[in-house]
XYZ file of N, CA, C and O in Angstrom:
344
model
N -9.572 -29.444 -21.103
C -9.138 -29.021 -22.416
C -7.993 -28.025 -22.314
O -7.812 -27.328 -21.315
N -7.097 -27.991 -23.593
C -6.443 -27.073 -23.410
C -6.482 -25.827 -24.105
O -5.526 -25.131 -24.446
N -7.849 -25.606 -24.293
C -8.236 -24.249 -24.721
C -9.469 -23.689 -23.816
O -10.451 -23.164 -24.341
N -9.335 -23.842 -22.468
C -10.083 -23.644 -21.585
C -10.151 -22.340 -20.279
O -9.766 -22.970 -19.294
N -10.359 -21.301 -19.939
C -10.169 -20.324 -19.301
C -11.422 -20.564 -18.262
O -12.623 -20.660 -18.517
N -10.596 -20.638 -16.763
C -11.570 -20.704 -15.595
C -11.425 -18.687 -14.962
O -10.484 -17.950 -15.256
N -12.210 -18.430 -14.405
C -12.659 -17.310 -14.161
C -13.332 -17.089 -12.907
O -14.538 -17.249 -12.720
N -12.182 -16.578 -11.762
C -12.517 -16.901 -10.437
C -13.108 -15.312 -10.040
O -12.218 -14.531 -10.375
N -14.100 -14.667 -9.541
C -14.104 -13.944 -9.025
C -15.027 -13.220 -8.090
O -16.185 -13.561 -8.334
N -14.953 -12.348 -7.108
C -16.509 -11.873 -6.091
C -16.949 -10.386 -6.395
O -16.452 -9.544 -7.144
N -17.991 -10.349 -5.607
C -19.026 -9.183 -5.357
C -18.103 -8.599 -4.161
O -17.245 -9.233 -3.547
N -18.545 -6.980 -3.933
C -17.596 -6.650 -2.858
C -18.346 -6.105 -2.228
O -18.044 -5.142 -1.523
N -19.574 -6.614 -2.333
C -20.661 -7.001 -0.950
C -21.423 -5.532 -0.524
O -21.873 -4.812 -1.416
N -21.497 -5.260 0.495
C -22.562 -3.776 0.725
C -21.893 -3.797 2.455
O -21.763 -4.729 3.249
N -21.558 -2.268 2.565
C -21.088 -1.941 4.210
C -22.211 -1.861 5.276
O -21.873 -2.123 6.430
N -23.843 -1.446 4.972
C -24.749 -1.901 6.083
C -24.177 -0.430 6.846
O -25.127 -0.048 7.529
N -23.040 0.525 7.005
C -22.544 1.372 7.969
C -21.783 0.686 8.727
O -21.638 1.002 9.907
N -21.265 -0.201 8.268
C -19.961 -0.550 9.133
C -19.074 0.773 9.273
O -19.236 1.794 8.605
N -18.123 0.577 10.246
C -17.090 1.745 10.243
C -17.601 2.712 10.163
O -16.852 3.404 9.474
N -18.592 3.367 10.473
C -19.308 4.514 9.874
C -18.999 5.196 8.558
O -19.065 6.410 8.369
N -18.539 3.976 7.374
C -18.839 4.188 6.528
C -20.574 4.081 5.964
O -21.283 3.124 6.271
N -20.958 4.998 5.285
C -22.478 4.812 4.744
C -22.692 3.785 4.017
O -21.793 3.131 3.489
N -24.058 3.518 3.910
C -24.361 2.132 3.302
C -24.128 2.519 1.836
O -24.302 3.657 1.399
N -23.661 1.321 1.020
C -23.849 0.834 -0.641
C -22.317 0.611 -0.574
O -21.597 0.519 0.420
N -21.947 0.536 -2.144
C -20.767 0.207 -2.179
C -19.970 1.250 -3.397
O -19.205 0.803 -4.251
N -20.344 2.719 -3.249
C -20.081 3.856 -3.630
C -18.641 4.573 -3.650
O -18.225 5.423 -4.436
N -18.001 3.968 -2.538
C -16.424 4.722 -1.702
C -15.330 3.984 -2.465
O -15.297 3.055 -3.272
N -14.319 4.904 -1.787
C -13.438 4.066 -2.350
C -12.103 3.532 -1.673
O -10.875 3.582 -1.737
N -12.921 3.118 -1.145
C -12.030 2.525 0.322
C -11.860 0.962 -0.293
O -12.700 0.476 -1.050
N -10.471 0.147 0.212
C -10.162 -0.879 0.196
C -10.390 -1.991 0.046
O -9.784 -2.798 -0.658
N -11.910 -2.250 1.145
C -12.937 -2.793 0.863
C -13.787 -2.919 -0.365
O -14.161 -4.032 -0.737
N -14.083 -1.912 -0.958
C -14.689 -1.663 -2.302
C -14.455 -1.959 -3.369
O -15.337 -2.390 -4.111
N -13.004 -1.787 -3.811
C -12.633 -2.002 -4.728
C -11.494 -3.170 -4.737
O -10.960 -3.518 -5.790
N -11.277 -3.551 -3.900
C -9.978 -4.518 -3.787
C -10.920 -5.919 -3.474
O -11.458 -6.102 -2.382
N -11.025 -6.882 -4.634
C -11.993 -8.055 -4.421
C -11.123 -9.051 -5.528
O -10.499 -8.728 -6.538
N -11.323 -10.220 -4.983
C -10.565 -11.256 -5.788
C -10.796 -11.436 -6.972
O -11.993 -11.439 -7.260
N -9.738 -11.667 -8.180
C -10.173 -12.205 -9.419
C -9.172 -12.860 -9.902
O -8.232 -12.160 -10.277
N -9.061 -14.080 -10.024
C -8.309 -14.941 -10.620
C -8.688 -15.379 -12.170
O -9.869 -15.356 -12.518
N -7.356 -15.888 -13.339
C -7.980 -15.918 -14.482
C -6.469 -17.752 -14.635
O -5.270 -17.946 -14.433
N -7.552 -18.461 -15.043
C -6.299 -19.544 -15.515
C -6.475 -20.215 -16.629
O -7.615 -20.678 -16.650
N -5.736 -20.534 -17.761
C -5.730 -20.859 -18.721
C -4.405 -20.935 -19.720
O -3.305 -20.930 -19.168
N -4.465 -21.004 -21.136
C -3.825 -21.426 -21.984
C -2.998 -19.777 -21.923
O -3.510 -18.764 -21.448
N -1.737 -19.869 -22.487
C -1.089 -18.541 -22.340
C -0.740 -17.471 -20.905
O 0.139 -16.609 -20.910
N -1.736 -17.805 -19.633
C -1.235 -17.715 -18.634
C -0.155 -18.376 -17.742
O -0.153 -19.485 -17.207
N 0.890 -17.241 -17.733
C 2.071 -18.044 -16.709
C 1.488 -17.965 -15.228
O 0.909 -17.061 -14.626
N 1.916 -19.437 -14.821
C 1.372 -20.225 -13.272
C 2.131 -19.225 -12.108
O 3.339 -19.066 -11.938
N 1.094 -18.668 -11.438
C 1.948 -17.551 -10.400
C 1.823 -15.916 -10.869
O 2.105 -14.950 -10.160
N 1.269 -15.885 -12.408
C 1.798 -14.474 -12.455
C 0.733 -13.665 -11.691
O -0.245 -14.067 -11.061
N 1.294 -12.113 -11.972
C 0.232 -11.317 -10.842
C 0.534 -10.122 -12.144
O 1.562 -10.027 -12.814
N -0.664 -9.314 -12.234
C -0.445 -8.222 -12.820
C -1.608 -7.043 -12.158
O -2.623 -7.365 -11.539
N -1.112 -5.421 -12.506
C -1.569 -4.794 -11.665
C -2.215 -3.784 -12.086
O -2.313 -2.624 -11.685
N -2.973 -4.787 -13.592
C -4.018 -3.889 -14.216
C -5.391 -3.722 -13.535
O -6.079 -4.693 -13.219
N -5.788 -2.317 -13.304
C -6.929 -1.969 -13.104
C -8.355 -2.393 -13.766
O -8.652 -1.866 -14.838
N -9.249 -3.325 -13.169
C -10.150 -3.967 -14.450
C -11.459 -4.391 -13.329
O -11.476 -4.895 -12.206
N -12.820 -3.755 -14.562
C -13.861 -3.930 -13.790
C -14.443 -5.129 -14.239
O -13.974 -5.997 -14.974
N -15.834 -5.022 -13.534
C -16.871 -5.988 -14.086
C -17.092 -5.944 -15.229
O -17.189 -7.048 -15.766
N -17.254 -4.846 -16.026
C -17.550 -4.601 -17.534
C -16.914 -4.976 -18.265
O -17.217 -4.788 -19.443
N -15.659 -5.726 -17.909
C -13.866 -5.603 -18.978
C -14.666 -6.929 -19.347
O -14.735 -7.168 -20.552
N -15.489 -8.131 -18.179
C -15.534 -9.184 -18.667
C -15.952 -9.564 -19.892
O -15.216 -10.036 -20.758
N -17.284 -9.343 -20.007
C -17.784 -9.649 -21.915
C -16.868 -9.471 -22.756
O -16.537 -10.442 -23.436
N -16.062 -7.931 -22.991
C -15.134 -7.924 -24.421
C -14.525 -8.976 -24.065
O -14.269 -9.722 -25.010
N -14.081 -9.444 -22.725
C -12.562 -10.574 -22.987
C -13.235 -11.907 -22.942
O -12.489 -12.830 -23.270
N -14.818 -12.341 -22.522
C -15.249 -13.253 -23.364
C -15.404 -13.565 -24.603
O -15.256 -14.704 -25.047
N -15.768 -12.399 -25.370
C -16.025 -12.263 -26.844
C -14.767 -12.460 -27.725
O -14.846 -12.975 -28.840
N -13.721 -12.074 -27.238
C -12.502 -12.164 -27.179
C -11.850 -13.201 -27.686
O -11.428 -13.483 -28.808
N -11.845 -13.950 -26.170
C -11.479 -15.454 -26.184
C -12.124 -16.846 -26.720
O -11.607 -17.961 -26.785
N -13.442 -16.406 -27.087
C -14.269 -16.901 -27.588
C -14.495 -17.232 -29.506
O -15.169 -18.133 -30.006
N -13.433 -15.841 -30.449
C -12.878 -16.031 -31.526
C -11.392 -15.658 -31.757
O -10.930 -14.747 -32.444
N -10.606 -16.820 -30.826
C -8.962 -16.464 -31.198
C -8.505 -16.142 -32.094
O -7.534 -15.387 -32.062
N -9.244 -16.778 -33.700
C -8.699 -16.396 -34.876
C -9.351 -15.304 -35.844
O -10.403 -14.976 -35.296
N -9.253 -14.850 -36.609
C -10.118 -14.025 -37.790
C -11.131 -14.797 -38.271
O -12.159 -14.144 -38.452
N -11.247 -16.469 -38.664
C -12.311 -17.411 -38.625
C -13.513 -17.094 -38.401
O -14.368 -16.986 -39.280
N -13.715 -16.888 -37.022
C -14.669 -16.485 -36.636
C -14.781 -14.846 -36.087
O -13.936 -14.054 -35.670
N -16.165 -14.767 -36.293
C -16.096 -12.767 -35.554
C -17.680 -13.314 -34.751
O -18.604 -13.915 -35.299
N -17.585 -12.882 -33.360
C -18.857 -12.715 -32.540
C -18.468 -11.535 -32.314
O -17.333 -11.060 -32.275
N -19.861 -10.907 -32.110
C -19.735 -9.430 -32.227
C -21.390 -9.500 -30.791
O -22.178 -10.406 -30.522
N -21.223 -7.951 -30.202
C -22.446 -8.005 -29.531
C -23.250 -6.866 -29.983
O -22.742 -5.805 -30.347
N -24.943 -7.176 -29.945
C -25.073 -6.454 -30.470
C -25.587 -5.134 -29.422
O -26.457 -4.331 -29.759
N -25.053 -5.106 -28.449
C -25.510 -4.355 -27.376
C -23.868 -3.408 -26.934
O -22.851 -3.974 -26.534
N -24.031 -1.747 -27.168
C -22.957 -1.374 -26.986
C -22.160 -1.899 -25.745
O -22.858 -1.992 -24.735
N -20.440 -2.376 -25.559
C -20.162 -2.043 -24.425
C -19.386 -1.167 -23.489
O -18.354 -0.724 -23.994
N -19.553 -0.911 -22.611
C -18.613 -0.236 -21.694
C -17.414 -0.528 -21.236
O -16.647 0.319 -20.779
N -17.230 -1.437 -21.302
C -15.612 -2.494 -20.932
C -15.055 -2.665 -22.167
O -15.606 -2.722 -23.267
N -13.565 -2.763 -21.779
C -12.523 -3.268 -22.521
C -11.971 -4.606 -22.200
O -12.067 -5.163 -21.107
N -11.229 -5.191 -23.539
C -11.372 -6.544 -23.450
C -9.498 -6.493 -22.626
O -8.545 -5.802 -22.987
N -9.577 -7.512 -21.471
C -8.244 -7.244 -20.693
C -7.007 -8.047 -21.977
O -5.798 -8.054 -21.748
């Protein structure tokens, strides 16, 4: 379809004390925070890269989001959130 958004992305896993870094995924080392996320769809240019800062939480608003393009519809959640929609 061409109103379709695929949504590539990972976990950035747990260190165990590798490196004698301590265990969890707390730091903020490279490892931690630098994890893949790809987004493809309608209005995305093929290739682009941007170098917004965006967590796990951003996802829902920008489902909810993309989910009523127009004023038509309003989904709303009814659970506060913590993220912003990217």
């Amino acid at each position: 379809d061409d109103n379709t958004y695929m949504f590539y992305t990972s976990d950035n896993g747990q260190h165990f004390g590798s490196f004698r870094i301590p265990a969890g995924k707390r730091q903020g080392y490279e490892s931690d925070v630098l994890v893949p996320f790809l987004v493809r769809g309608p209005g995305i240019q093929h290739g682009a890269q941007v170098k917004q800062v965006v967590q796990s939480v951003d996802l829902a608003p920008t489902f909810l989001d993309l989910a009523t393009p127009s004023s038509r519809y309003e989904v709303t959640s009814s659970y506060p959130m913590d993220g912003k929609s990217m």
